[in-house]
Coordinates of C-alpha atoms and ligand atoms in Angstrom, one line a residue:
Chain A
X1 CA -64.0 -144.3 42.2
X2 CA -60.6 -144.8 41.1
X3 CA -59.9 -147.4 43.7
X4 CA -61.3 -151.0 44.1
X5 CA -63.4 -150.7 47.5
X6 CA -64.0 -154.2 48.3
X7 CA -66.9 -153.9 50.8
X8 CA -65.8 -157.5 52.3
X9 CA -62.4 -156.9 53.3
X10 CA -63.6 -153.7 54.7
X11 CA -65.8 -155.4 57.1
X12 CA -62.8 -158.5 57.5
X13 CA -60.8 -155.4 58.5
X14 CA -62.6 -153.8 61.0
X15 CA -63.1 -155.4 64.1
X16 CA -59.7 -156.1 63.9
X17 CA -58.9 -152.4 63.6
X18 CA -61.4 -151.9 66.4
X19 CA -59.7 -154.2 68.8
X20 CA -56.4 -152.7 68.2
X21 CA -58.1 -148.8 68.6
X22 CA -59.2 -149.5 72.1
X23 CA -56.8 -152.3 73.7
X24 CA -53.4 -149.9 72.4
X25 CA -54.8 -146.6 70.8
X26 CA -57.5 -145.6 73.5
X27 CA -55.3 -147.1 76.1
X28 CA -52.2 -145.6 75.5
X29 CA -53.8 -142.1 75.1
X30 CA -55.4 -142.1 78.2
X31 CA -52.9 -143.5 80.4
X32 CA -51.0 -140.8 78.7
X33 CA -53.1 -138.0 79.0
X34 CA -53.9 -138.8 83.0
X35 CA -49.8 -139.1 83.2
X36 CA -49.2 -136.2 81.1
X37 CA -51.5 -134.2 83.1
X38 CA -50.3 -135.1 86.3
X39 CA -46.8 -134.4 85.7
X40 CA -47.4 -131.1 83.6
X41 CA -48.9 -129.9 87.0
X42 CA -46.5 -130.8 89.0
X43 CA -43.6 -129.3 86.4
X44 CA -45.7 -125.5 86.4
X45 CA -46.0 -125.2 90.5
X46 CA -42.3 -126.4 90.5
X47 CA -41.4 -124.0 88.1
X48 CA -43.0 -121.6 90.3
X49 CA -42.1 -122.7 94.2
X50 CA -38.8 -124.4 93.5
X51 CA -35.4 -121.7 94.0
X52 CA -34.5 -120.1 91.0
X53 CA -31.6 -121.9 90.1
X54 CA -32.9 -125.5 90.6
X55 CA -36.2 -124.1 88.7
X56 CA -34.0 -123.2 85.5
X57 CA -32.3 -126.4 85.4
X58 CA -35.8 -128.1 85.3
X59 CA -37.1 -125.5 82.5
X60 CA -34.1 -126.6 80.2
X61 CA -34.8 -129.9 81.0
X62 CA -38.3 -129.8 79.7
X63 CA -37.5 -127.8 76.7
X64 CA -34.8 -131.0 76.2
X65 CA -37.8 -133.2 76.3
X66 CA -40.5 -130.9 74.5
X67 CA -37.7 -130.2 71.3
X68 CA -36.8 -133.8 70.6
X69 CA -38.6 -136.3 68.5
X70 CA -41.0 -138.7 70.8
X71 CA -39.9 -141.6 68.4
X72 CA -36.5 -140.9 69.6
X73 CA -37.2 -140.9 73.2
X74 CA -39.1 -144.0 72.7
X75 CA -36.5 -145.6 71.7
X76 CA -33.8 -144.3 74.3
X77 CA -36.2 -145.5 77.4
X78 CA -36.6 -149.0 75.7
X79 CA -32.7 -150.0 75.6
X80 CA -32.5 -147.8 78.6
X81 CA -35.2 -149.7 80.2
X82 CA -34.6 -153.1 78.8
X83 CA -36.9 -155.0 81.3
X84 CA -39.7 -152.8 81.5
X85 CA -42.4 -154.2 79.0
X86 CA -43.3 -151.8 75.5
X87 CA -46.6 -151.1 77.0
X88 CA -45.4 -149.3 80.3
X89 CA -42.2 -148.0 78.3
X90 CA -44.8 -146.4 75.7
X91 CA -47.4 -145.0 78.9
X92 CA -43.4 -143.5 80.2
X93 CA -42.8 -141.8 76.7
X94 CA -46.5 -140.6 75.8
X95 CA -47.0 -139.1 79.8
X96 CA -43.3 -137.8 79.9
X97 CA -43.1 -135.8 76.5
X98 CA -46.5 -134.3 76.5
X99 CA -46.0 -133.2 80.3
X100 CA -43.8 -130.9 78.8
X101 CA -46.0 -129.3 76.7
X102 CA -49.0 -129.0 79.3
X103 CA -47.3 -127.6 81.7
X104 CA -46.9 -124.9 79.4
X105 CA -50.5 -124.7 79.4
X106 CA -50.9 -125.0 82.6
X107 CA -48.1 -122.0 83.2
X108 CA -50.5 -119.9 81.0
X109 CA -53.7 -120.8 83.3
X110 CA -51.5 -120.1 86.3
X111 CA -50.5 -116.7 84.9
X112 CA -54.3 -116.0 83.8
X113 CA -55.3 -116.0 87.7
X114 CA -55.8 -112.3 89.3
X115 CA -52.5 -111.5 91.8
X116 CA -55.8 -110.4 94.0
X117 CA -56.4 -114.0 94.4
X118 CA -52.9 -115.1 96.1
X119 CA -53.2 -111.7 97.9
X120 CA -56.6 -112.6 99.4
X121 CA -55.3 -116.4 99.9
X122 CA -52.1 -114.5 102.3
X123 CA -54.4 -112.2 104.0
X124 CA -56.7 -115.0 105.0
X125 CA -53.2 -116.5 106.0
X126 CA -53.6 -119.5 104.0
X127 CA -50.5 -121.6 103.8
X128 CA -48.8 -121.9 100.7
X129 CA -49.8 -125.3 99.7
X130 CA -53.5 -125.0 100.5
X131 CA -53.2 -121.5 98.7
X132 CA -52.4 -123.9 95.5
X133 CA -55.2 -126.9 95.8
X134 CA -58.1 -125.0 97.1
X135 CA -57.5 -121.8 95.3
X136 CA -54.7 -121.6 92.5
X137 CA -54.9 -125.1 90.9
X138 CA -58.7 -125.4 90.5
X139 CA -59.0 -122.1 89.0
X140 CA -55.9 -122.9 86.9
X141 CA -57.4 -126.0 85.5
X142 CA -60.8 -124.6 84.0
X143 CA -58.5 -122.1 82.1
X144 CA -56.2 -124.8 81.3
X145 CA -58.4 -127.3 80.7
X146 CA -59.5 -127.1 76.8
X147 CA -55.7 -127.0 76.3
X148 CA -54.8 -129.8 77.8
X149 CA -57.6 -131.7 75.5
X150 CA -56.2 -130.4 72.3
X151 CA -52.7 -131.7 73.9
X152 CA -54.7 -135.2 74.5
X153 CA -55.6 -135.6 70.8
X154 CA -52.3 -134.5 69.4
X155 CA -50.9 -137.2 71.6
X156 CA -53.8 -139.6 70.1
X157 CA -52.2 -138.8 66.8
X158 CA -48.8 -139.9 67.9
X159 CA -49.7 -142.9 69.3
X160 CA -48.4 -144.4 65.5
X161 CA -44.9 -143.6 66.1
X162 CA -44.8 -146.2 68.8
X163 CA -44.3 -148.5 66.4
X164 CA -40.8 -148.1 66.6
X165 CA -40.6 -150.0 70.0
X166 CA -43.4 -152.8 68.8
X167 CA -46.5 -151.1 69.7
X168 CA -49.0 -152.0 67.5
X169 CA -51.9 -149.7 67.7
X170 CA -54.7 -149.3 64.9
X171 CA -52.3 -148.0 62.7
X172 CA -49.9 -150.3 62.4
X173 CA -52.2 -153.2 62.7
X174 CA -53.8 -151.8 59.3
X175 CA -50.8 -151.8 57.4
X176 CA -50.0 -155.2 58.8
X177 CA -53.3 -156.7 57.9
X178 CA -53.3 -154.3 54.3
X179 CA -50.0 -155.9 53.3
X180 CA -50.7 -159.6 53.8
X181 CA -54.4 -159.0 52.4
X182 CA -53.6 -156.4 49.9
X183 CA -56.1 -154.5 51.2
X184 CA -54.4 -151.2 52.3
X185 CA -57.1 -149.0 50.9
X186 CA -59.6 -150.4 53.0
X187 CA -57.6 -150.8 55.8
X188 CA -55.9 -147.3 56.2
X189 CA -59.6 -145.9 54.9
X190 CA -61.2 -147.8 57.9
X191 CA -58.2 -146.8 60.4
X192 CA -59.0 -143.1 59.6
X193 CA -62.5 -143.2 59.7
X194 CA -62.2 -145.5 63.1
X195 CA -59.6 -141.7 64.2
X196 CA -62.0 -139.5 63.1
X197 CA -65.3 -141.0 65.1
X198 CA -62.8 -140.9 68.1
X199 CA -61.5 -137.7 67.7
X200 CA -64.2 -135.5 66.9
X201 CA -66.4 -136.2 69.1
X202 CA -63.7 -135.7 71.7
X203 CA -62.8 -132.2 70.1
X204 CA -66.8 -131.0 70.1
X205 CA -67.0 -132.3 73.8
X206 CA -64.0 -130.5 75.2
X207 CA -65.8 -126.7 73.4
X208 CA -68.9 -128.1 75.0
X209 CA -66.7 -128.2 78.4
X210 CA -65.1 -124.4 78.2
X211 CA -68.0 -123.4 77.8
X212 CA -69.4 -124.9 80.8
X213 CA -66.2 -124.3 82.5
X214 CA -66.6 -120.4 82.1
X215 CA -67.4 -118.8 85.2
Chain B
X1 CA -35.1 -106.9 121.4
X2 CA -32.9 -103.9 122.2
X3 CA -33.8 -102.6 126.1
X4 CA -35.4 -99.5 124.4
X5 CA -38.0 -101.3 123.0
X6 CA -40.3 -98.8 121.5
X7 CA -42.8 -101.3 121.5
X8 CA -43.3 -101.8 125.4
X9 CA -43.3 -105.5 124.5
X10 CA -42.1 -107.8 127.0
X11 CA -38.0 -108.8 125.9
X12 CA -38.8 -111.9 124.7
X13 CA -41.2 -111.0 122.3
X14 CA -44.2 -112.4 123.5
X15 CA -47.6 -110.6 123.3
X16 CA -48.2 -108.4 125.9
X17 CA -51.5 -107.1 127.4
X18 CA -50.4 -103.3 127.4
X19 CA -48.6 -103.3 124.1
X20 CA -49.9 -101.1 121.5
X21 CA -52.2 -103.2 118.9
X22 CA -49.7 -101.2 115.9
X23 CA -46.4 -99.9 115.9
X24 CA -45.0 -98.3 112.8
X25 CA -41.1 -97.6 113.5
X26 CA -39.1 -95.9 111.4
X27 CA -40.8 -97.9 108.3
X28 CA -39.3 -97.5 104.7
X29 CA -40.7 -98.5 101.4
X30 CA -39.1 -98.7 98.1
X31 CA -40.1 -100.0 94.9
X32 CA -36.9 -100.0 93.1
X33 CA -36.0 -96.3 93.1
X34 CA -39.0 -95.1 94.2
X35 CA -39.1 -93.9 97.9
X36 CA -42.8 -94.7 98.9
X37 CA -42.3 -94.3 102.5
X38 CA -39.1 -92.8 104.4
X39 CA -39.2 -93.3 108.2
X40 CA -42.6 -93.5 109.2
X41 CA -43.9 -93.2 112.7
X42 CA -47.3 -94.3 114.1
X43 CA -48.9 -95.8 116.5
X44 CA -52.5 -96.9 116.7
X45 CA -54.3 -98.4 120.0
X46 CA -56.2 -101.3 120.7
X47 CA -59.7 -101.2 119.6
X48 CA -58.7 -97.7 118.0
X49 CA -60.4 -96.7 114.5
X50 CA -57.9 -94.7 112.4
X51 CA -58.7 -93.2 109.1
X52 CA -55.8 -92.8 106.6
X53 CA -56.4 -90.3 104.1
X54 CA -54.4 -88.1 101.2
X55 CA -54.2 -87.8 98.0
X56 CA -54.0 -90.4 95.9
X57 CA -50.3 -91.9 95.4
X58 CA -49.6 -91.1 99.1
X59 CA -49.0 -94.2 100.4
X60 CA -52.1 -95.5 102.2
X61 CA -52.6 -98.7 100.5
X62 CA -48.6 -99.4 100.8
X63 CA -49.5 -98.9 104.6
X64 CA -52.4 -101.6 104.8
X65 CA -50.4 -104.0 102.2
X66 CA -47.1 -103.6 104.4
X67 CA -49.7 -104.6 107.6
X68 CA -50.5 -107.3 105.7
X69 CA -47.5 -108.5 104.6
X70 CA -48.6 -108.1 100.4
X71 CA -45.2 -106.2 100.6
X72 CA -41.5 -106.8 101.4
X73 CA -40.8 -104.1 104.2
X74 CA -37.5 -101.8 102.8
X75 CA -36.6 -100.6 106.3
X76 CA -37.6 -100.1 109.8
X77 CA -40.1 -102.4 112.2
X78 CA -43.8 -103.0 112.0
X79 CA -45.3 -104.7 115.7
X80 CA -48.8 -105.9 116.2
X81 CA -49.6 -106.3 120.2
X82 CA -45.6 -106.1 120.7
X83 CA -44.9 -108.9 118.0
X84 CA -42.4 -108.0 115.4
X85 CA -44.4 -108.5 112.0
X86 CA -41.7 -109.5 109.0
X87 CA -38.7 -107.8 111.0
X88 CA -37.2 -107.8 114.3
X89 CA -33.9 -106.4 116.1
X90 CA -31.7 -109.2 116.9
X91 CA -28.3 -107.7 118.8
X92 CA -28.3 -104.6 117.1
X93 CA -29.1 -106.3 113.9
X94 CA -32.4 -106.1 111.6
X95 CA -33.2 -109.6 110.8
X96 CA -36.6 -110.9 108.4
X97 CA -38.4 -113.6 110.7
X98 CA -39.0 -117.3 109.7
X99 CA -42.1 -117.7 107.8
X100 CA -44.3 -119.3 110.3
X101 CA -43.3 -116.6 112.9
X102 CA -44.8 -114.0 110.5
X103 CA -47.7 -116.2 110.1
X104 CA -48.4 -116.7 113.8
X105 CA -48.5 -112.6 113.8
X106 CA -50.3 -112.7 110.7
X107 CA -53.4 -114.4 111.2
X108 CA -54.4 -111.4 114.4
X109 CA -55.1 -109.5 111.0
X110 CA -57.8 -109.2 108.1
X111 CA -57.6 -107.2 104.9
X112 CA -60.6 -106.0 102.8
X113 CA -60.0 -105.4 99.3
X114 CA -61.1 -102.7 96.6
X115 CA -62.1 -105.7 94.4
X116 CA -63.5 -108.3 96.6
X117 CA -60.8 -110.9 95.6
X118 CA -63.7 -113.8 96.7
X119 CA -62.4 -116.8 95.3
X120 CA -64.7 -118.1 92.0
X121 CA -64.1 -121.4 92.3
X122 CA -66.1 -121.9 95.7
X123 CA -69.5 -120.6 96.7
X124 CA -70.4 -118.2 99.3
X125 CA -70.3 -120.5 102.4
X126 CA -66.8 -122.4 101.1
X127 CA -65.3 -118.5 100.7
X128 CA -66.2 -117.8 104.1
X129 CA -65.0 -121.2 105.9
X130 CA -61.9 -121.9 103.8
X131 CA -59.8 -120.5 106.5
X132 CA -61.0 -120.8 109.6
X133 CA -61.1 -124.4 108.7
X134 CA -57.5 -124.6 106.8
X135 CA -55.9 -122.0 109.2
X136 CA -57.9 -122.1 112.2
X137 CA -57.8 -125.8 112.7
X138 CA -62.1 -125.6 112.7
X139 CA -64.7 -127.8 112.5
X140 CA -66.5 -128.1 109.2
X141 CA -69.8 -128.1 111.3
X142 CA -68.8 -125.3 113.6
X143 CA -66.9 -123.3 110.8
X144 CA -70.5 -123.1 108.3
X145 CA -72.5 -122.3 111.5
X146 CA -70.3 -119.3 112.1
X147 CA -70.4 -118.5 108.6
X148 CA -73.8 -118.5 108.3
X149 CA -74.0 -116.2 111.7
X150 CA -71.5 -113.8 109.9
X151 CA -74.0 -113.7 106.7
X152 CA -77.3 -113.1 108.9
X153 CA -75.1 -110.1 109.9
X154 CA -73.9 -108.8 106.4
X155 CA -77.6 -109.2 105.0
X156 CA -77.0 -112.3 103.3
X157 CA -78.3 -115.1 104.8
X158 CA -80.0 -116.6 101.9
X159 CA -76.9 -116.0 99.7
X160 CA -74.5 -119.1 101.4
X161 CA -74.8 -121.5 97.9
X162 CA -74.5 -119.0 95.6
X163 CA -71.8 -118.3 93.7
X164 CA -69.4 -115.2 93.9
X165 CA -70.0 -114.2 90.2
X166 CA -74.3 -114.2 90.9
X167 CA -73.8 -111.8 93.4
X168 CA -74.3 -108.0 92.7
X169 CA -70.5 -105.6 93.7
X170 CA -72.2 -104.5 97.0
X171 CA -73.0 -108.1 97.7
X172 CA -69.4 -109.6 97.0
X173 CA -68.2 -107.4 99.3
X174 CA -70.4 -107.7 102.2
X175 CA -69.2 -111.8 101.3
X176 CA -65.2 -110.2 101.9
X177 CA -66.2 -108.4 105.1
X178 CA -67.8 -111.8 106.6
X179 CA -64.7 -113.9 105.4
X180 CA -62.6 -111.2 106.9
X181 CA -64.5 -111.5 110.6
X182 CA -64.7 -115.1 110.1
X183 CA -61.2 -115.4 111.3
X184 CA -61.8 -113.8 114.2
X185 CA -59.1 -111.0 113.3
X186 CA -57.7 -108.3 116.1
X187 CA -57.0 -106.1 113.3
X188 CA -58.8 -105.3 110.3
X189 CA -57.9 -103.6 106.9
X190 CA -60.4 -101.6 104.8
X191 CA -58.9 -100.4 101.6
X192 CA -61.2 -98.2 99.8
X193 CA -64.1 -101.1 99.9
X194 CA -66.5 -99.2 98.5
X195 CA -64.8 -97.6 95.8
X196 CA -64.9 -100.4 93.2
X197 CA -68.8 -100.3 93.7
X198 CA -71.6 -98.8 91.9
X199 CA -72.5 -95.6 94.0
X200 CA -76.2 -97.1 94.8
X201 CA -74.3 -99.8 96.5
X202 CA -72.1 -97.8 98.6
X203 CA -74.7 -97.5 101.1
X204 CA -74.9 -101.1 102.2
X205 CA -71.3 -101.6 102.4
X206 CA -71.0 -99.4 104.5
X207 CA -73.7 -100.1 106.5
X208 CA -72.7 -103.4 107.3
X209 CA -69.2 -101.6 108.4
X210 CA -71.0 -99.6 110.7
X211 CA -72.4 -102.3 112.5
X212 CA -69.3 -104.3 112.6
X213 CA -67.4 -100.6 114.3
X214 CA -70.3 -100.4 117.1
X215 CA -70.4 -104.5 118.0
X216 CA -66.9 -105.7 117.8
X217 CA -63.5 -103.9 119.2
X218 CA -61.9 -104.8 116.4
X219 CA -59.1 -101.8 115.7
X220 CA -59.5 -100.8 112.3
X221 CA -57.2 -99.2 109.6
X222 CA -59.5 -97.7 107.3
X223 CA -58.5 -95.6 103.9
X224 CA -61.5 -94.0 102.3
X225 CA -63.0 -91.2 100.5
X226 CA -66.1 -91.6 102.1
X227 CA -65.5 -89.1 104.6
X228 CA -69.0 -89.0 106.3
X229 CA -68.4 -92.5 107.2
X230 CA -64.6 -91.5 108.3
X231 CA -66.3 -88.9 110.6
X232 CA -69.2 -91.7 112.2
X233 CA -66.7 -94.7 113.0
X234 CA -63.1 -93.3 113.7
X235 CA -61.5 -91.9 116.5
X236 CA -58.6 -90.3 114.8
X237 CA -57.6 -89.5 111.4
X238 CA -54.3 -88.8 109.5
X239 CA -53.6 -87.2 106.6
X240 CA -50.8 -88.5 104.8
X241 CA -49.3 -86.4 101.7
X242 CA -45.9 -88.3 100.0
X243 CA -45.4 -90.7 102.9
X244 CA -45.8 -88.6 105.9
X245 CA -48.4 -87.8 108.3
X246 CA -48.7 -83.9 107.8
X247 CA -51.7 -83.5 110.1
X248 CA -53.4 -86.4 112.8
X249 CA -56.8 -85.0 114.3
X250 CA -59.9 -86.4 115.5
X251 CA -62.7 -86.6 112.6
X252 CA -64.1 -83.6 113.7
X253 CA -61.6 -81.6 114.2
X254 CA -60.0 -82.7 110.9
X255 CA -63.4 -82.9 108.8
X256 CA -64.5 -79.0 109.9
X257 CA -61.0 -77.0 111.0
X258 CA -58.2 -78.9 109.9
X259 CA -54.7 -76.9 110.5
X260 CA -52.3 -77.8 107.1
X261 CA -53.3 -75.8 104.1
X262 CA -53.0 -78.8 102.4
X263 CA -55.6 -81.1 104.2
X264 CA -57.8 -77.8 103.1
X265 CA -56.9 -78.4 99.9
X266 CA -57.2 -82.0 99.8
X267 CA -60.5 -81.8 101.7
X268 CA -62.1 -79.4 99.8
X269 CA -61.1 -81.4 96.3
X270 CA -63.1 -84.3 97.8
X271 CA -66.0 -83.0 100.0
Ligands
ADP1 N1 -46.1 -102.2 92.9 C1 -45.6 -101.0 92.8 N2 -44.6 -100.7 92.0 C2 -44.1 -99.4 91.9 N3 -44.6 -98.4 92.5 C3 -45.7 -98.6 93.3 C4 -46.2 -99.9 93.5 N4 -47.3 -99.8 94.4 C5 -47.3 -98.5 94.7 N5 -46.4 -97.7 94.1 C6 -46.2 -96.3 94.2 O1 -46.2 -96.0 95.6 C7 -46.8 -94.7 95.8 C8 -47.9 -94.9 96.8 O2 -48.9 -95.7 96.3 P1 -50.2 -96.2 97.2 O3 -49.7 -96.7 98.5 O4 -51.0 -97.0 96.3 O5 -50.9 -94.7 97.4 P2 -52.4 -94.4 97.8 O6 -53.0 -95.7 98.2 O7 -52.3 -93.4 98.8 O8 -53.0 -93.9 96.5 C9 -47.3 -94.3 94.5 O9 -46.4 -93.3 94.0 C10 -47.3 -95.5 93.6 O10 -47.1 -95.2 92.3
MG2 MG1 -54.8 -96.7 97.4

């Protein structure tokens, strides 16, 4: 190798790496992912029960959020939200922008159900809102599902960017400990390997899941 | 409602005991430019079995999905037992009813579909009990029991865990039938049920339909090409052709010496 790999400062490196991948990484993508998926849900039926003008205003709201930079939103909600702590501001940002983007998944998984489905739900006179949790929504999700995974990792991938408000996760922790040990190589090497164990897995498991899912 | 309520439906709307179970007055459907129906008349008793049939593109299915509110009513009044369905005359005036109006007049009625339309996501016994629990206000205990009743009677009594998608066409829509009489409907729908299936599993379908005409007075709207079956359960059929009724006969009459030239037609291009 062209690169001094010092096996010593690899192993100085990584439970340090480790602690900051599951306190902030794992943390902050799954708080996200359960907030993001919440709200993505409740953006798609809106977009679909709410009138049409009050519906459009919230579509051009979310493209807003979905077409701007999540480092820049980070940053409006922390001087916005000066009190709130970088932890629950960062939770805000992560759930918040990828909500947009799921509940363009989940719009898709909506669309994917039969109209025969909400006919048979109105001819068994079944109100509206149980026609969407016993019916629409749980059909919607196995379609949606796999999507909403792949939404979960690209968020995992972000979580670097939150750095900008003081979050350190793995990432930033690495090139903190790389710079004052001059060992970046080992650091950023042991960062993406510490990813990569967390990711694929994750990626394998969610095919596993569609497939299962599939009626 | 207007003194020369064509209903016979007491003024205030309410259902009455002598009303007919139908009324079709004056009905209009559009879709955009198309005129589906234009001013239809009909009336069908209580317990009465009417067979609708025509070519196809005649406007049967628009009739059952107009009963079942699937479509927005262009013109004119539909009444079950007396009850405005989506529409009522107010002062002159033709005015949509609220929402949970319709749905009180609603739930007297069941629809069958050409494609089943069980829901995937439950099994069997949770397809069946959704609504009479949800709608009806049901026990869970006393909603399964009936359920399973319902199954013993369609043939599938060992079929309440499985799953929609394990069950054979013939099967899924004996499942729809029992969901349908689950909710204890006045009024029930049959849109070409058997013509989505296989024809070895016609027979069972409509076996279990026969059984349902004889034990229940349940009046029934029933489009189909099974004409046999038309002949066995109704009392009166209509032939529509472009909207209108052009000939209303009992089966027999209709089946062996229909009047129009065109049921002739019609009949002979399907018997
Ligand atoms: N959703 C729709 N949009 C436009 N036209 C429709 C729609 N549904 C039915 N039609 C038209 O209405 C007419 C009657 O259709 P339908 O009631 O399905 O006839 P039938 O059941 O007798 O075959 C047909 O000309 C059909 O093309
Ligand atoms: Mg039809």
């Amino acid at each position: 190798m062209g690169i001094n790999w010092d096996w010593q400062d690899a192993a100085g490196v990584f439970p340090l790496l480790l602690e900051a991948f599951v306190t902030k990484t794992l943390v902050l993508t799954v708080v996200g992912s359960l907030i993001a998926a919440a709200l993505g849900l409740v953006w798609a039926v809106a977009l679909r029960e709410l009138p049409t003008p009050v519906s459009k205003v919230l579509a051009w709201v979310l493209d807003v959020i979905r077409m701007t930079p999540l480092p820049l939103q980070a940053f409006f909600l922390y001087y916005v939200f000066v009190q709130l702590d970088v932890m629950t501001i960062a939770f805000i940002v992560l759930g918040v922008h990828y909500s947009t983007y799921m509940a363009e998944s989940y719009r898709a998984g909506i669309e994917s159900i039969r109209k025969g489905q909400w006919e048979a739900a109105t001819a068994l006179s079944l109100p509206k809102s149980r026609t969407w949790r016993a019916v629409i929504v749980p059909q919607a999700l196995r379609a949606t599902l796999p999507s909403l995974g792949n939404w979960a990792i690209a968020m995992f991938k972000d979580t670097p960017f939150l750095i900008v408000i003081g979050v350190a996760e793995m990432v930033t922790s690495a090139r903190e400990y790389g710079g004052e040990n001059f060992t970046y190589v080992e650091a950023f090497t042991i960062a993406g390997l510490i990813f990569l164990a967390a990711s694929y897995p994750t990626a394998v498991l969610m095919r596993r899941l569609e497939k299962r899912l599939a009626y | 409602m207007p003194t020369d309520n064509p209903t016979g439906g007491p003024a205030d709307g309410s259902t009455s005991g002598d009303a007919p179970r139908i009324v079709f007055q004056d009905v209009v459907k559009k879709f955009g430019d198309t005129v589906v129906l234009n001013g239809l008349n009909f009336t069908v008793a209580k317990g009465e079995r009417v067979t609708l049939i025509g070519p196809s593109g005649s406007g049967k299915t628009t009739i059952l999905r107009l009963l079942m509110t699937l479509e927005h009513l262009t013109g004119g009044y539909i009444y079950v037992d007396g009850d405005p369905l989506t529409f009522e005359e107010r002062n002159g005036k033709r005015v949509e009813r609220k929402p949970k109006d319709v749905a009180r007049v609603r739930r007297r009625i069941g629809m069958v579909f050409q494609q089943f339309n069980l829901f995937p996501n439950m099994n069997v016994l949770e397809n069946i009990t959704e609504a009479p629990i949800h709608v009806l206000g049901r026990s869970k205990d006393e909603a399964e029991a009936r359920a399973r009743e319902l199954l013993e009677q369609v043939g599938l009594g060992d079929k309440a865990d499985a799953h929609p998608t394990q069950l054979s066409g013939g099967q899924q829509q004996r499942v729809a039938i029992a969901r349908a009489l689950a909710m204890d409907p006045e009024i029930l729908l049959l849109d070409e049920v058997t013509s989505a299936l296989d024809p070895e599993l016609v027979g069972e379908v409509l076996g279990v339909l026969r059984e349902v005409a004889k034990n229940t007075d349940i009046t029934m709207l029933i489009v189909t090409h099974e004409m046999q079956f038309a002949q066995e359960v109704s009392n009166r059929v209509l032939m529509f052709d472009h909207g209108r009724i052009i000939e209303e006969a009992a089966p027999d009459v209709m089946f062996s010496n229909p009047t129009e030239p065109r049921t002739r037609e019609f009949l002979q291009a399907v018997l």
